[in-house]
Amino acid sequence: MTWRFNSLPDYAFPRLRALLNGIAPGADEIGLSIGEPQHAFPDFITDILHEHKSEYGKYPPIDGTPALRLAAAAWLERRYHLRADFIDPGRHILPVNGTREGLFMAALALAPEQKDRPLDAAVLIPNPFYQCYAAAALAISAEPIYVPATKETGFLPDYASVAPEILARTSLAYICSPANPQGAVADLTYWTKLLELARTYDFMIIADECYTEIYDRVPPTGILQAVAQDGHLSADDSPLNRVMAFHSLSKRSNAPGLRSGFAVGGRQAIAQFKRLRSYGGAPSPLPVCAAAAAAWSDDTHVTHSRALYREKFDAAEHIFGARLGFYRPGGGFFLWLDVSETGLNGEEAALKLWRQGGIKVLPGAYLSRESESVNPGASYLRLALVHDLATTTEALTRVNQILR
Ligand SMILES: Cc1ncc(COP(=O)(O)O)c(C=O)c1O
């Protein structure tokens, strides 16, 4: 029997382990491959988890707590300068147990049973991309359409350039801004055009905005800001009805182990998502909801963390200058380095960095797929700047020396 997920390669990290297997690191190891924030986890989170520990004895509701939904809505309004009543915390927000599973299950919740089209449904995915989107497309028996997000396209996918016959059978489009891995940021024009395209071709947008708080100079515009321009949110044709956006505490609050995020979207989309999650979703434990409500309500720890990332990008800029295609990403905490000038591809460069310098980085090809015989990540490396400044500076200095 063929397995529905047969076309998924092994996940990026086991592939990296296999690549480096049996090869000794050339120096003490520094891992830049996983995007796991290492800045301090806020103490108040631990305190609140402790204060609420007796609530681990209860089954939590699938929609979290009113306090969490309220804090999420208040943060969205603050972060994106939205009108005070723009988000209805009861109808537009649904907490999720980490956004990875939320992004995956959203496809199941939002996919139409059958589009009135002759061919299978399609799901638009930026290439390279956060790998969960591809699994989600396969889960709903749709064809993943990998749309290049390269230097030439500003590192964001140009969905309007997709052939009209594919757009006509598109039911969902994933988009990530700030993008993992490239750090590109969608501006208001990008979001507005995407919303127009979604309306024209009748598809839903799943916007992964989990890096929106980690930016260099300008806070990234969110899809909700493009929606807010429209003005008639409760109408049936409101653009909010085409959107489900995801936000996470993993990156914002350095709390990847808390497993807490939320979805925000149109009433119907959130209602569908909530209904499906009541059957198959994992609700967030009540102590986690309490800690998450406090985290969304506090911006101080986020400002501090953002400043630490900025220092690391300053160091990177100083080290690389214009080498290896270095650019300062608008958001996120990754470097997306093009190693073509070394004559190596990303895998070869990753192997060399490990063998000679003990630096573990992710070959870009593990985050992208071949489309039209080209893998847009093949000559790239992704480096996560998650460690402290001294460790990061040491690692990047080694990278620069080894790839000379
Ligand atoms: C682009 C992107 N989306 C979603 C996630 C999932 O984050 P979490 O499940 O921790 O909320 C990650 C984590 O690395 C990510 O990089």
PDB file of C-alpha atoms in Angstrom, residues 6-190:
ATOM      1  CA  ASN A   6       5.690   8.888   0.987  1.00  0.00           C
ATOM      2  CA  SER A   7       6.902  11.967  -0.835  1.00  0.00           C
ATOM      3  CA  LEU A   8       8.026  13.659   2.397  1.00  0.00           C
ATOM      4  CA  PRO A   9      11.776  13.374   2.799  1.00  0.00           C
ATOM      5  CA  ASP A  10      13.147  12.727   6.286  1.00  0.00           C
ATOM      6  CA  TYR A  11      12.800  15.823   8.459  1.00  0.00           C
ATOM      7  CA  ALA A  12      15.671  18.321   8.213  1.00  0.00           C
ATOM      8  CA  PHE A  13      17.366  17.435  11.517  1.00  0.00           C
ATOM      9  CA  PRO A  14      17.630  13.656  11.040  1.00  0.00           C
ATOM     10  CA  ARG A  15      18.998  14.416   7.561  1.00  0.00           C
ATOM     11  CA  LEU A  16      21.648  16.625   9.105  1.00  0.00           C
ATOM     12  CA  ARG A  17      22.477  13.927  11.665  1.00  0.00           C
ATOM     13  CA  ALA A  18      22.876  11.419   8.846  1.00  0.00           C
ATOM     14  CA  LEU A  19      25.113  13.825   6.914  1.00  0.00           C
ATOM     15  CA  LEU A  20      27.436  14.350   9.882  1.00  0.00           C
ATOM     16  CA  ASN A  21      27.199  10.823  11.226  1.00  0.00           C
ATOM     17  CA  GLY A  22      30.554   9.333  12.191  1.00  0.00           C
ATOM     18  CA  ILE A  23      32.474  12.523  11.442  1.00  0.00           C
ATOM     19  CA  ALA A  24      34.269  14.072  14.406  1.00  0.00           C
ATOM     20  CA  PRO A  25      33.841  17.840  14.894  1.00  0.00           C
ATOM     21  CA  GLY A  26      37.029  19.756  14.213  1.00  0.00           C
ATOM     22  CA  ALA A  27      36.650  21.930  17.336  1.00  0.00           C
ATOM     23  CA  ASP A  28      34.338  22.203  20.314  1.00  0.00           C
ATOM     24  CA  GLU A  29      30.822  21.982  18.949  1.00  0.00           C
ATOM     25  CA  ILE A  30      28.554  25.004  18.455  1.00  0.00           C
ATOM     26  CA  GLY A  31      25.087  24.221  17.127  1.00  0.00           C
ATOM     27  CA  LEU A  32      23.479  26.809  14.862  1.00  0.00           C
ATOM     28  CA  SER A  33      21.141  24.391  13.140  1.00  0.00           C
ATOM     29  CA  ILE A  34      18.035  24.491  15.347  1.00  0.00           C
ATOM     30  CA  GLY A  35      15.953  27.625  15.759  1.00  0.00           C
ATOM     31  CA  GLU A  36      15.535  27.107  19.476  1.00  0.00           C
ATOM     32  CA  PRO A  37      15.795  30.428  21.328  1.00  0.00           C
ATOM     33  CA  GLN A  38      18.407  30.331  24.088  1.00  0.00           C
ATOM     34  CA  HIS A  39      17.764  33.748  25.639  1.00  0.00           C
ATOM     35  CA  ALA A  40      16.501  33.630  29.229  1.00  0.00           C
ATOM     36  CA  PHE A  41      13.059  32.163  29.735  1.00  0.00           C
ATOM     37  CA  PRO A  42      11.053  34.817  31.691  1.00  0.00           C
ATOM     38  CA  ASP A  43      10.932  33.979  35.416  1.00  0.00           C
ATOM     39  CA  PHE A  44       7.326  35.048  35.715  1.00  0.00           C
ATOM     40  CA  ILE A  45       6.326  32.159  33.438  1.00  0.00           C
ATOM     41  CA  THR A  46       7.824  29.607  35.812  1.00  0.00           C
ATOM     42  CA  ASP A  47       6.250  31.361  38.821  1.00  0.00           C
ATOM     43  CA  ILE A  48       2.795  31.292  37.258  1.00  0.00           C
ATOM     44  CA  LEU A  49       3.104  27.643  36.204  1.00  0.00           C
ATOM     45  CA  HIS A  50       3.966  26.856  39.816  1.00  0.00           C
ATOM     46  CA  GLU A  51       1.108  28.931  41.281  1.00  0.00           C
ATOM     47  CA  HIS A  52      -1.358  27.157  39.006  1.00  0.00           C
ATOM     48  CA  LYS A  53       0.080  23.658  39.351  1.00  0.00           C
ATOM     49  CA  SER A  54      -3.074  22.145  40.851  1.00  0.00           C
ATOM     50  CA  GLU A  55      -4.840  22.869  37.534  1.00  0.00           C
ATOM     51  CA  TYR A  56      -2.806  20.169  35.819  1.00  0.00           C
ATOM     52  CA  GLY A  57      -5.411  17.948  37.428  1.00  0.00           C
ATOM     53  CA  LYS A  58      -8.127  19.277  35.110  1.00  0.00           C
ATOM     54  CA  TYR A  59      -8.925  18.701  31.464  1.00  0.00           C
ATOM     55  CA  PRO A  60      -8.462  22.108  29.841  1.00  0.00           C
ATOM     56  CA  PRO A  61     -11.041  23.501  27.398  1.00  0.00           C
ATOM     57  CA  ILE A  62     -10.036  23.480  23.728  1.00  0.00           C
ATOM     58  CA  ASP A  63     -10.390  27.260  23.470  1.00  0.00           C
ATOM     59  CA  GLY A  64      -8.123  27.988  26.431  1.00  0.00           C
ATOM     60  CA  THR A  65      -9.267  30.589  28.933  1.00  0.00           C
ATOM     61  CA  PRO A  66     -11.032  33.940  28.439  1.00  0.00           C
ATOM     62  CA  ALA A  67      -7.999  35.633  30.045  1.00  0.00           C
ATOM     63  CA  LEU A  68      -5.638  34.121  27.482  1.00  0.00           C
ATOM     64  CA  ARG A  69      -7.843  35.024  24.522  1.00  0.00           C
ATOM     65  CA  LEU A  70      -8.226  38.551  25.877  1.00  0.00           C
ATOM     66  CA  ALA A  71      -4.462  38.947  26.361  1.00  0.00           C
ATOM     67  CA  ALA A  72      -3.831  37.659  22.827  1.00  0.00           C
ATOM     68  CA  ALA A  73      -6.373  40.089  21.353  1.00  0.00           C
ATOM     69  CA  ALA A  74      -4.949  42.998  23.365  1.00  0.00           C
ATOM     70  CA  TRP A  75      -1.439  42.137  22.166  1.00  0.00           C
ATOM     71  CA  LEU A  76      -2.584  41.997  18.519  1.00  0.00           C
ATOM     72  CA  GLU A  77      -4.273  45.374  18.869  1.00  0.00           C
ATOM     73  CA  ARG A  78      -1.182  46.871  20.512  1.00  0.00           C
ATOM     74  CA  ARG A  79       1.313  45.247  18.162  1.00  0.00           C
ATOM     75  CA  TYR A  80      -0.533  46.053  14.945  1.00  0.00           C
ATOM     76  CA  HIS A  81      -2.198  49.334  15.961  1.00  0.00           C
ATOM     77  CA  LEU A  82      -5.662  47.900  15.436  1.00  0.00           C
ATOM     78  CA  ARG A  83      -8.897  49.489  16.665  1.00  0.00           C
ATOM     79  CA  ALA A  84      -9.744  48.482  20.215  1.00  0.00           C
ATOM     80  CA  ASP A  85     -12.706  46.297  19.192  1.00  0.00           C
ATOM     81  CA  PHE A  86     -11.086  44.907  16.042  1.00  0.00           C
ATOM     82  CA  ILE A  87     -10.561  41.429  17.454  1.00  0.00           C
ATOM     83  CA  ASP A  88     -13.356  39.669  19.278  1.00  0.00           C
ATOM     84  CA  PRO A  89     -11.441  37.370  21.671  1.00  0.00           C
ATOM     85  CA  GLY A  90     -14.395  34.993  21.838  1.00  0.00           C
ATOM     86  CA  ARG A  91     -14.773  34.487  18.108  1.00  0.00           C
ATOM     87  CA  HIS A  92     -11.563  35.426  16.351  1.00  0.00           C
ATOM     88  CA  ILE A  93      -8.962  33.693  18.528  1.00  0.00           C
ATOM     89  CA  LEU A  94      -8.158  30.081  19.297  1.00  0.00           C
ATOM     90  CA  PRO A  95      -5.164  29.077  21.437  1.00  0.00           C
ATOM     91  CA  VAL A  96      -3.038  26.209  20.137  1.00  0.00           C
ATOM     92  CA  ASN A  97      -0.555  23.894  21.751  1.00  0.00           C
ATOM     93  CA  GLY A  98       2.376  25.367  19.822  1.00  0.00           C
ATOM     94  CA  THR A  99       1.850  26.681  16.315  1.00  0.00           C
ATOM     95  CA  ARG A 100       3.434  23.748  14.495  1.00  0.00           C
ATOM     96  CA  GLU A 101       0.492  21.483  15.144  1.00  0.00           C
ATOM     97  CA  GLY A 102      -1.864  24.453  14.693  1.00  0.00           C
ATOM     98  CA  LEU A 103      -0.450  25.203  11.242  1.00  0.00           C
ATOM     99  CA  PHE A 104      -0.808  21.541  10.355  1.00  0.00           C
ATOM    100  CA  MET A 105      -4.342  21.069  11.616  1.00  0.00           C
ATOM    101  CA  ALA A 106      -5.541  24.373  10.162  1.00  0.00           C
ATOM    102  CA  ALA A 107      -5.302  22.804   6.704  1.00  0.00           C
ATOM    103  CA  LEU A 108      -7.623  20.006   7.787  1.00  0.00           C
ATOM    104  CA  ALA A 109     -10.052  22.478   9.301  1.00  0.00           C
ATOM    105  CA  LEU A 110     -10.108  24.930   6.418  1.00  0.00           C
ATOM    106  CA  ALA A 111      -9.846  22.776   3.313  1.00  0.00           C
ATOM    107  CA  PRO A 112     -13.083  22.623   1.370  1.00  0.00           C
ATOM    108  CA  GLU A 113     -14.391  19.085   0.964  1.00  0.00           C
ATOM    109  CA  GLN A 114     -14.191  19.393  -2.772  1.00  0.00           C
ATOM    110  CA  LYS A 115     -13.512  22.347  -4.951  1.00  0.00           C
ATOM    111  CA  ASP A 116     -15.652  22.590  -7.997  1.00  0.00           C
ATOM    112  CA  ARG A 117     -12.674  21.998 -10.246  1.00  0.00           C
ATOM    113  CA  PRO A 118     -11.594  19.171 -12.504  1.00  0.00           C
ATOM    114  CA  LEU A 119      -8.239  18.611 -10.788  1.00  0.00           C
ATOM    115  CA  ASP A 120      -7.159  17.989  -7.233  1.00  0.00           C
ATOM    116  CA  ALA A 121      -6.906  20.905  -4.864  1.00  0.00           C
ATOM    117  CA  ALA A 122      -3.600  22.741  -4.648  1.00  0.00           C
ATOM    118  CA  VAL A 123      -1.843  24.327  -1.675  1.00  0.00           C
ATOM    119  CA  LEU A 124       0.621  27.157  -2.308  1.00  0.00           C
ATOM    120  CA  ILE A 125       3.828  26.917  -0.295  1.00  0.00           C
ATOM    121  CA  PRO A 126       6.837  29.247  -0.338  1.00  0.00           C
ATOM    122  CA  ASN A 127      10.067  27.529  -1.312  1.00  0.00           C
ATOM    123  CA  PRO A 128      12.095  27.263   0.974  1.00  0.00           C
ATOM    124  CA  PHE A 129       9.626  26.889   3.818  1.00  0.00           C
ATOM    125  CA  TYR A 130       8.798  25.639   7.298  1.00  0.00           C
ATOM    126  CA  GLN A 131       8.397  21.940   6.641  1.00  0.00           C
ATOM    127  CA  CYS A 132       5.068  21.402   8.328  1.00  0.00           C
ATOM    128  CA  TYR A 133       3.226  23.112   5.430  1.00  0.00           C
ATOM    129  CA  ALA A 134       4.097  20.298   3.025  1.00  0.00           C
ATOM    130  CA  ALA A 135       2.830  17.610   5.377  1.00  0.00           C
ATOM    131  CA  ALA A 136      -0.391  19.591   5.852  1.00  0.00           C
ATOM    132  CA  ALA A 137      -0.962  19.778   2.091  1.00  0.00           C
ATOM    133  CA  LEU A 138      -0.508  16.026   1.728  1.00  0.00           C
ATOM    134  CA  ALA A 139      -2.794  15.391   4.706  1.00  0.00           C
ATOM    135  CA  ILE A 140      -5.687  16.990   2.812  1.00  0.00           C
ATOM    136  CA  SER A 141      -4.766  15.133  -0.404  1.00  0.00           C
ATOM    137  CA  ALA A 142      -3.804  18.361  -2.087  1.00  0.00           C
ATOM    138  CA  GLU A 143      -0.922  18.992  -4.430  1.00  0.00           C
ATOM    139  CA  PRO A 144       1.764  21.134  -2.783  1.00  0.00           C
ATOM    140  CA  ILE A 145       2.821  23.866  -5.200  1.00  0.00           C
ATOM    141  CA  TYR A 146       6.285  25.062  -4.247  1.00  0.00           C
ATOM    142  CA  VAL A 147       6.657  28.682  -5.294  1.00  0.00           C
ATOM    143  CA  PRO A 148      10.223  30.063  -5.383  1.00  0.00           C
ATOM    144  CA  ALA A 149      11.028  32.611  -2.684  1.00  0.00           C
ATOM    145  CA  THR A 150      14.465  33.581  -3.921  1.00  0.00           C
ATOM    146  CA  LYS A 151      16.668  36.635  -3.968  1.00  0.00           C
ATOM    147  CA  GLU A 152      15.010  37.556  -7.284  1.00  0.00           C
ATOM    148  CA  THR A 153      11.550  37.603  -5.671  1.00  0.00           C
ATOM    149  CA  GLY A 154      12.683  39.437  -2.538  1.00  0.00           C
ATOM    150  CA  PHE A 155      12.747  36.060  -0.703  1.00  0.00           C
ATOM    151  CA  LEU A 156       8.940  35.977  -0.620  1.00  0.00           C
ATOM    152  CA  PRO A 157       6.845  33.895  -3.022  1.00  0.00           C
ATOM    153  CA  ASP A 158       5.174  35.709  -5.905  1.00  0.00           C
ATOM    154  CA  TYR A 159       1.874  33.857  -5.749  1.00  0.00           C
ATOM    155  CA  ALA A 160       0.347  36.078  -8.438  1.00  0.00           C
ATOM    156  CA  SER A 161       2.844  34.551 -10.874  1.00  0.00           C
ATOM    157  CA  VAL A 162       1.439  31.042 -10.390  1.00  0.00           C
ATOM    158  CA  ALA A 163      -0.395  29.769 -13.467  1.00  0.00           C
ATOM    159  CA  PRO A 164      -4.102  30.723 -13.401  1.00  0.00           C
ATOM    160  CA  GLU A 165      -5.146  27.078 -13.821  1.00  0.00           C
ATOM    161  CA  ILE A 166      -3.280  26.221 -10.621  1.00  0.00           C
ATOM    162  CA  LEU A 167      -4.651  29.242  -8.767  1.00  0.00           C
ATOM    163  CA  ALA A 168      -8.120  28.152  -9.842  1.00  0.00           C
ATOM    164  CA  ARG A 169      -7.723  24.887  -7.924  1.00  0.00           C
ATOM    165  CA  THR A 170      -5.890  26.424  -4.965  1.00  0.00           C
ATOM    166  CA  SER A 171      -7.712  26.044  -1.688  1.00  0.00           C
ATOM    167  CA  LEU A 172      -5.018  27.240   0.743  1.00  0.00           C
ATOM    168  CA  ALA A 173      -1.868  29.348   0.633  1.00  0.00           C
ATOM    169  CA  TYR A 174       0.759  29.223   3.358  1.00  0.00           C
ATOM    170  CA  ILE A 175       2.871  32.300   3.849  1.00  0.00           C
ATOM    171  CA  CYS A 176       5.527  33.026   6.465  1.00  0.00           C
ATOM    172  CA  SER A 177       6.540  36.569   7.417  1.00  0.00           C
ATOM    173  CA  PRO A 178       9.101  37.241   8.722  1.00  0.00           C
ATOM    174  CA  ALA A 179      10.093  34.235   6.666  1.00  0.00           C
ATOM    175  CA  ASN A 180      11.926  31.228   7.996  1.00  0.00           C
ATOM    176  CA  PRO A 181      14.654  30.847   6.763  1.00  0.00           C
ATOM    177  CA  GLN A 182      15.268  34.061   4.811  1.00  0.00           C
ATOM    178  CA  GLY A 183      13.948  36.684   7.255  1.00  0.00           C
ATOM    179  CA  ALA A 184      12.082  38.516   4.477  1.00  0.00           C
ATOM    180  CA  VAL A 185       9.130  40.593   5.613  1.00  0.00           C
ATOM    181  CA  ALA A 186       5.859  41.124   3.749  1.00  0.00           C
ATOM    182  CA  ASP A 187       4.812  44.771   3.571  1.00  0.00           C
ATOM    183  CA  LEU A 188       1.306  46.180   3.388  1.00  0.00           C
ATOM    184  CA  THR A 189       1.281  46.067  -0.410  1.00  0.00           C
ATOM    185  CA  TYR A 190       2.319  42.403  -0.409  1.00  0.00           C
TER     186      TYR A 190
END
